[in-house]
Amino acid sequence: MTRKFQVPPSSLSIKLPASRIGFSHTGRAAARRDNKQIFQQRAFDALELALAIKRSGYNVYLSGEKGLGRNRFILDFLSPRAEKMPTPGDWIYVNNLQEPDQPLVIGLPPGSAREFRREMQAAIKKIRESIPAGFEQDFYIRKHGDLIKEYNETRENLLSRMEHKAHRSGFSLSVDENGSLTLYPLVEGRAMDPGEFEKLESEVRKDLMQQSNRIMEALLGLSRQISRKEQDLKENERRLDREVAGTRIDSCLKKIRQKFSDNQRLMDYLENLKQDLLDNIDQFKPRDQSTETCQDMQAGGADACLSRYGVNIFVQHSRNGGVPVLVEDNPNYFNLLGCIERETEMGAYYTDFTLIKPGSLHKANGGFLIIRAEDILAQPQAWEGLLRCLRSGRAEIEDPADQYEMVRTRTIRPEPIDLDIKIILLGSDELYELLLEADERFGKLFKVKAHLRESTPRTRESIRNQSTDLAAIAGSNSLMPFDREAVAALVDQSSRIAGDQQKLSLKYSQLADLMVEADAFARMQGMDKVNAGSVCRALEARKYRLSLYEDEFMSEYEREAIKVRTQGSAVGRANGLSISMYGDYILALPHQISCTTGVGHGGIMDLEREAELGGPIHTKGMMIIKGYLQNLFAQNKPLVLSGSLCFEQNYAQIDGDSASGAELAALLSALSNVPINLSYAFTGAISQSGAVMAVGEVTRKIEGYFELCRRKGLTGGQGVIIPRDNLAHLMFNSQVIGAVKENMFQVYAVTCIEEAMEILTGTRAGKKLADGKYSPGSIYRLADERLQHLAHLADKQVPGKRKKK
């Protein structure tokens, strides 16, 4: 009677014939010809659109679960395109000679920053040597001598006139080193000394003083002419110094100016540099002192002056390297947005333009920056800084601590750099939804979502392409060649990971890990190629490593500390299947579900919900069961009963509706008093119409129950009942398939609860007849009669109600 529901061994899994692999081993596999990511066409098209739009705000969020190779996918997509794009320019910081606290940023052609700094260093060194040498040339000495001579002649002439005028008035004129004038009265042709002057009578002294003042007033005009001539001399000397030094500076900077003549910003800086050098020309002039100490001081002063003209290479690129593609693995504030470092000198901190350091945002400017969303969201300051830069279109470098200090310390404010960059965030779809809802800036700045799919249909073409991808993985990881049988086993494992016979998983990281482990097993056995046996051993070893908890639970089943019967029968009891995630391992454990019913108006109580162990989906499943019962048995009478459903020996949270089929079976058994064969386990979700619907991880659930039956002893009568819609999801291991082939274990597929009850009890569920009753002897007939009886008993228990005569 149940044979029509039995699933043949050929439908329990899918196996790729090795002959379908188009190469003998991965070492001979040809590279995939098409340059499109055919498995991820949706994401590929989204990225192409993002690259085509040059406007701001069209950054990308690459959405996909871990294991899909998000990082490799985006790098494979961007790298060949980035190589063909024009290389962005270099950036340097230089001293702002007018505002030292605001360093200037200058853009240079790609690959020229290092060359510019080298030539600037050579030019400054040449200036250091050339300017002092210019002051020692004959031209300068002669011109400077002429200026001094002219001044001295004029000065001597004026002094002579002053002395003559004073002598004619009876006085002698004395001029000291500072240019101060003193008049002394003449006595018999000689100047009177101060002692003699003091011996004169007061009236005579007074008269001489008045004469002296009148003469001094007359001489002051000539004295002022001497001062003007001295100022003219200094101005002429300064002009001569600037002329000689300016010629030398222009000569030293000529090569740089010619090479970067089209960079007006750089030309302006060089002109400012020249003027600043001329303003500090005294640092280069020879001193009168000739001792070694003084010479060292002079050299130190010039070097300190020249250090102001250094070049800080902020960002540089190779000339023909394309645009940068950077992955920032640690996006903290400084790594992402740059920083201003500080050094200590005599216990004090200081900084300047040479201590400005770039972040990955600056290094990737002009190209692409890849960041994992969860990494940057763990750094709130970095996330805020990134959004701020993207919104303004400029990358500013500042100390984040400045925003929280009450008193700001003096520092520098580097000129910001204009941004031309695409940010690619890698993250899950849940995180994308969270960001979209929580931060309106995110939706405005990341307008392109590229969504990676987790699987692809298993077709001849997709098998061929995945085989080629597996060969590429083997090559990139320096693994031994995988023969065609091993590749076929990997393709089948891909379908198992996808949980579907008609799909291939795109979680290449899991397949790559399996290949590395299979390669290790093959090497340990001294093989020169990896075969299917090595792949199977790697799978078994992985299961052994991860299944410790499962083995411990199974031992408890064997000892019957956890009671799940795999033989016999019982009323109101059924075996259900469940899974739990422990890290990256799916733990599959069966559970016994029990149901009790009796007189009352309480309905069916969900003990898991009452104990706060049941999740909302499980609660919904229970409500669907109640709706199904009402549809079956409450059309012509009230549904009056009291009962409870529970998972025996369950002490953890449970959710999902995959056990609702087994729960309904236990309930129908309790109502009809028809025992359920406990050799079977049942998994499937129930609709209100009684349809058995597909559930998740059906393969692991069945393998868990099979392992329990194997440990307790296979009788040939054990098996599982699954939704027919889950047939395409079966990817059993060889042990289960072998047991089914030997008729030691059965798998049944059903579409409705009636078919499941027929297998579980050996009794037909029943059909509704014209009189509103169900088929005689059927489960529904017995359950309906029991409900009528319970309703009658409940009616008699109502106080004050009397039977009419």
Coordinates of C-alpha atoms in Angstrom, one line a residue, residues 264-579:
Q264 CA 50.3 76.7 -12.8
R265 CA 49.9 75.8 -9.2
L266 CA 53.4 74.4 -9.1
M267 CA 54.8 77.5 -10.9
D268 CA 53.1 79.7 -8.3
Y269 CA 54.7 77.7 -5.5
L270 CA 58.2 77.9 -7.1
E271 CA 57.8 81.7 -7.5
N272 CA 56.8 82.0 -3.8
L273 CA 59.8 79.8 -2.9
K274 CA 62.1 82.1 -4.8
Q275 CA 60.7 85.2 -3.1
D276 CA 61.0 83.5 0.3
L277 CA 64.6 82.6 -0.4
L278 CA 65.3 86.2 -1.4
D279 CA 63.6 87.4 1.8
N280 CA 66.0 85.2 3.8
I281 CA 69.1 86.0 1.7
D282 CA 71.1 87.0 4.7
Q283 CA 71.3 83.3 5.7
F284 CA 73.5 82.6 2.6
K285 CA 75.9 85.6 2.8
P286 CA 79.4 85.1 4.2
R287 CA 80.0 86.4 7.7
D288 CA 83.0 88.5 8.8
Q289 CA 83.7 85.8 11.4
S290 CA 86.0 83.1 10.1
T291 CA 86.1 80.7 13.1
E292 CA 84.9 77.2 12.6
T293 CA 82.1 77.6 15.2
C294 CA 80.7 80.6 13.4
Q295 CA 80.9 78.8 10.0
D296 CA 79.0 75.9 11.5
M297 CA 76.4 78.2 12.8
Q298 CA 76.1 79.8 9.4
A299 CA 75.7 76.4 7.7
G300 CA 73.1 75.4 10.3
G301 CA 71.1 78.5 9.7
A302 CA 71.1 78.0 5.9
D303 CA 70.1 74.3 6.3
A304 CA 67.3 75.2 8.6
C305 CA 66.1 77.7 6.1
L306 CA 66.3 75.2 3.2
S307 CA 64.4 72.5 5.1
R308 CA 61.3 74.6 4.7
Y309 CA 61.4 73.8 1.0
G310 CA 61.1 70.0 1.3
V311 CA 58.6 67.9 -0.5
N312 CA 56.3 65.4 1.2
I313 CA 55.2 62.7 -1.3
F314 CA 51.7 62.1 -0.2
V315 CA 50.4 59.7 -2.9
Q316 CA 52.3 58.4 -5.9
H317 CA 51.5 56.0 -8.7
S318 CA 53.4 54.3 -11.5
R319 CA 53.1 56.0 -14.8
N320 CA 51.1 53.3 -16.7
G321 CA 49.7 51.3 -13.8
G322 CA 46.1 52.1 -14.4
V323 CA 43.9 53.2 -11.5
P324 CA 44.5 51.8 -8.0
V325 CA 42.3 49.0 -6.6
L326 CA 42.8 48.8 -2.8
V327 CA 41.4 46.5 -0.2
E328 CA 41.3 48.1 3.3
D329 CA 41.3 45.2 5.8
N330 CA 41.6 47.4 8.9
P331 CA 39.5 50.6 8.2
N332 CA 40.2 52.5 11.4
Y333 CA 40.1 56.3 11.3
F334 CA 43.8 56.8 10.6
N335 CA 44.3 53.9 8.1
L336 CA 41.3 55.1 6.1
L337 CA 41.4 58.9 6.4
G338 CA 45.0 59.6 7.0
C339 CA 46.7 61.4 9.9
I340 CA 49.0 64.1 11.0
E341 CA 51.9 62.5 12.9
R342 CA 53.8 64.3 15.7
E343 CA 57.3 64.1 16.9
T344 CA 58.9 65.2 20.1
E345 CA 61.7 67.6 20.6
M346 CA 62.9 68.5 24.1
G347 CA 59.7 67.1 25.6
A348 CA 57.4 69.0 23.4
Y349 CA 55.3 67.7 20.5
Y350 CA 55.5 69.4 17.1
T351 CA 54.4 68.7 13.6
D352 CA 54.8 70.1 10.1
F353 CA 53.8 69.4 6.5
T354 CA 56.4 66.5 6.2
L355 CA 54.4 64.5 8.8
I356 CA 51.1 64.4 6.9
K357 CA 50.4 60.7 6.1
P358 CA 47.8 59.4 3.6
G359 CA 45.0 57.0 4.3
S360 CA 43.6 54.3 1.9
L361 CA 41.0 56.8 0.8
H362 CA 43.8 59.0 -0.6
K363 CA 45.8 56.1 -2.0
A364 CA 42.8 54.8 -3.9
N365 CA 41.7 58.2 -5.1
G366 CA 41.1 58.1 -8.8
G367 CA 40.3 54.4 -8.5
F368 CA 38.5 51.9 -6.3
L369 CA 38.5 51.2 -2.5
I370 CA 37.1 47.9 -1.2
I371 CA 35.9 47.7 2.4
R372 CA 34.0 45.1 4.4
A373 CA 30.9 46.8 5.8
E374 CA 31.1 45.0 9.1
D375 CA 34.7 46.1 9.6
I376 CA 34.1 49.8 9.0
L377 CA 30.8 49.9 11.0
A378 CA 32.9 48.6 13.9
Q379 CA 34.8 51.9 13.7
P380 CA 32.1 54.6 14.1
Q381 CA 34.5 57.6 13.6
A382 CA 35.9 56.1 10.4
W383 CA 32.4 55.5 9.1
E384 CA 31.3 59.0 9.9
G385 CA 34.5 60.4 8.3
L386 CA 34.0 58.3 5.1
L387 CA 30.4 59.5 4.7
R388 CA 31.5 63.1 5.3
C389 CA 34.2 62.9 2.7
L390 CA 31.9 61.3 0.1
R391 CA 29.3 63.9 0.7
S392 CA 31.7 66.8 0.4
G393 CA 33.7 65.3 -2.4
R394 CA 36.9 66.2 -0.6
A395 CA 39.3 64.3 1.7
E396 CA 40.3 66.3 4.7
I397 CA 43.0 65.2 7.1
E398 CA 42.3 66.0 10.7
D399 CA 42.8 64.6 14.2
P400 CA 39.4 63.1 15.3
A401 CA 40.4 63.9 18.9
D402 CA 40.1 67.6 18.1
Q403 CA 36.4 67.3 17.9
Y404 CA 36.2 66.3 21.6
E405 CA 38.8 68.5 23.1
M406 CA 37.5 71.6 25.0
V407 CA 40.8 73.4 24.3
R408 CA 42.3 72.8 20.9
T409 CA 46.1 72.5 20.7
R410 CA 47.9 74.2 17.9
T411 CA 48.3 72.0 14.8
I412 CA 48.2 72.3 11.0
R413 CA 45.3 72.1 8.7
P414 CA 46.4 70.5 5.4
E415 CA 44.6 71.6 2.3
P416 CA 42.0 68.9 1.4
I417 CA 42.2 66.8 -1.8
D418 CA 39.4 66.5 -4.3
L419 CA 37.9 63.0 -4.4
D420 CA 37.3 61.0 -7.5
I421 CA 36.7 57.5 -6.1
K422 CA 34.3 54.5 -6.1
I423 CA 33.8 52.9 -2.7
I424 CA 32.7 49.2 -2.8
L425 CA 31.3 47.9 0.5
L426 CA 31.1 44.2 0.9
G427 CA 28.4 42.9 3.3
S428 CA 25.3 40.8 3.8
D429 CA 21.8 41.6 2.6
E430 CA 20.6 42.0 6.1
L431 CA 23.2 44.6 6.8
Y432 CA 22.3 46.5 3.6
E433 CA 18.7 46.7 4.7
L434 CA 19.7 47.8 8.2
L435 CA 21.9 50.6 6.8
L436 CA 19.3 51.7 4.3
E437 CA 16.8 52.1 7.1
A438 CA 19.0 53.5 9.8
D439 CA 21.1 56.1 7.9
E440 CA 19.6 58.2 5.1
R441 CA 23.1 59.2 3.9
F442 CA 23.8 55.6 3.0
G443 CA 21.0 55.4 0.4
K444 CA 22.2 58.7 -1.1
L445 CA 25.9 57.7 -1.3
F446 CA 25.6 54.0 -2.2
K447 CA 23.0 54.0 -4.9
V448 CA 24.1 50.8 -6.6
K449 CA 23.4 47.4 -5.1
A450 CA 25.2 44.5 -6.7
H451 CA 23.6 41.3 -5.4
L452 CA 25.5 38.0 -5.5
R453 CA 23.4 34.8 -5.9
E454 CA 24.3 31.7 -3.9
S455 CA 23.6 29.1 -6.5
T456 CA 23.0 28.6 -10.2
P457 CA 21.0 26.0 -12.1
R458 CA 22.8 22.7 -12.7
T459 CA 23.1 22.6 -16.5
R460 CA 25.6 21.2 -18.9
E461 CA 27.1 24.6 -19.4
S462 CA 27.2 25.6 -15.7
I463 CA 28.9 22.2 -14.9
R464 CA 31.5 22.9 -17.6
N465 CA 32.1 26.4 -16.3
Q466 CA 32.3 25.3 -12.7
S467 CA 34.8 22.6 -13.6
T468 CA 36.9 25.2 -15.2
D469 CA 36.7 27.4 -12.1
L470 CA 37.7 24.5 -9.9
A471 CA 40.7 23.9 -12.1
A472 CA 41.6 27.6 -11.7
I473 CA 41.3 27.3 -7.9
A474 CA 43.7 24.3 -8.0
G475 CA 46.2 26.3 -10.0
S476 CA 46.0 29.5 -8.0
N477 CA 46.5 27.5 -4.7
S478 CA 49.4 25.4 -6.2
L479 CA 47.5 22.2 -5.6
M480 CA 48.2 18.9 -7.4
P481 CA 46.1 18.2 -10.5
F482 CA 42.6 16.8 -9.8
D483 CA 41.5 14.0 -12.1
R484 CA 38.2 14.1 -13.7
E485 CA 36.6 11.7 -11.1
A486 CA 37.7 14.1 -8.4
V487 CA 36.3 17.1 -10.2
A488 CA 33.0 15.3 -10.7
A489 CA 32.9 14.5 -7.0
L490 CA 33.5 18.3 -6.3
V491 CA 30.6 19.2 -8.6
D492 CA 28.3 16.8 -6.8
Q493 CA 29.5 18.3 -3.5
S494 CA 28.6 21.7 -4.9
S495 CA 25.0 20.5 -5.4
R496 CA 25.0 19.1 -1.8
I497 CA 26.1 22.5 -0.5
A498 CA 23.3 24.1 -2.5
G499 CA 20.9 21.5 -1.1
D500 CA 19.4 20.9 -4.5
Q501 CA 20.0 18.3 -7.2
Q502 CA 19.1 20.9 -9.8
K503 CA 21.6 23.6 -8.6
L504 CA 25.3 24.2 -8.1
S505 CA 26.5 26.2 -5.1
L506 CA 28.6 29.3 -5.8
K507 CA 30.2 29.2 -2.4
Y508 CA 33.6 28.7 -3.8
S509 CA 35.4 29.2 -0.5
Q510 CA 33.9 25.9 0.8
L511 CA 34.9 24.1 -2.3
A512 CA 38.4 25.6 -2.2
D513 CA 38.8 24.5 1.4
L514 CA 37.7 21.0 0.5
M515 CA 40.2 21.0 -2.4
V516 CA 43.1 22.0 -0.2
E517 CA 42.2 19.2 2.3
A518 CA 41.9 16.6 -0.5
D519 CA 45.2 17.7 -1.8
A520 CA 46.8 17.2 1.6
F521 CA 45.3 13.6 1.8
A522 CA 46.6 12.8 -1.6
R523 CA 50.1 14.1 -0.7
M524 CA 50.2 12.1 2.5
Q525 CA 49.5 8.9 0.4
G526 CA 52.3 9.8 -2.1
M527 CA 49.9 10.3 -5.0
D528 CA 50.7 12.6 -8.0
K529 CA 47.1 13.4 -8.6
V530 CA 44.0 14.0 -6.4
N531 CA 41.3 11.4 -7.1
A532 CA 37.7 11.0 -6.0
G533 CA 38.8 8.9 -3.0
S534 CA 40.9 11.8 -1.6
V535 CA 37.9 14.1 -1.9
C536 CA 35.7 11.6 -0.1
R537 CA 38.4 11.2 2.6
A538 CA 38.5 14.9 3.0
L539 CA 34.7 15.1 3.4
E540 CA 34.7 12.3 6.0
A541 CA 37.6 13.9 7.9
R542 CA 35.8 17.2 8.0
K543 CA 32.6 15.6 9.3
Y544 CA 34.6 13.7 11.9
R545 CA 36.3 16.9 13.1
L546 CA 33.0 18.8 13.4
S547 CA 30.5 16.1 14.6
L548 CA 31.7 15.6 18.2
Y549 CA 28.4 17.0 19.7
E550 CA 26.4 14.9 17.3
D551 CA 28.3 11.7 18.3
E552 CA 27.8 12.5 22.0
F553 CA 24.0 13.0 21.4
M554 CA 23.8 9.8 19.4
S555 CA 25.5 7.9 22.3
E556 CA 22.8 9.2 24.6
Y557 CA 20.1 7.9 22.1
E558 CA 21.8 4.5 22.2
R559 CA 21.8 4.4 26.0
E560 CA 18.1 5.6 25.8
A561 CA 18.9 8.5 28.0
I562 CA 17.2 10.4 25.2
K563 CA 14.2 8.4 24.3
V564 CA 13.4 8.1 20.6
R565 CA 12.1 4.7 19.5
T566 CA 12.9 3.4 16.1
Q567 CA 10.7 0.3 16.4
G568 CA 7.2 -0.5 17.6
S569 CA 4.2 1.7 17.7
A570 CA 2.4 4.0 20.0
V571 CA -0.8 6.1 20.1
G572 CA -0.2 9.9 20.1
R573 CA 3.5 9.7 19.5
A574 CA 5.5 10.4 16.3
N575 CA 9.2 10.9 15.4
G576 CA 10.0 14.4 14.2
L577 CA 13.3 15.7 12.7
S578 CA 15.1 18.8 13.6
I579 CA 18.5 20.5 13.0

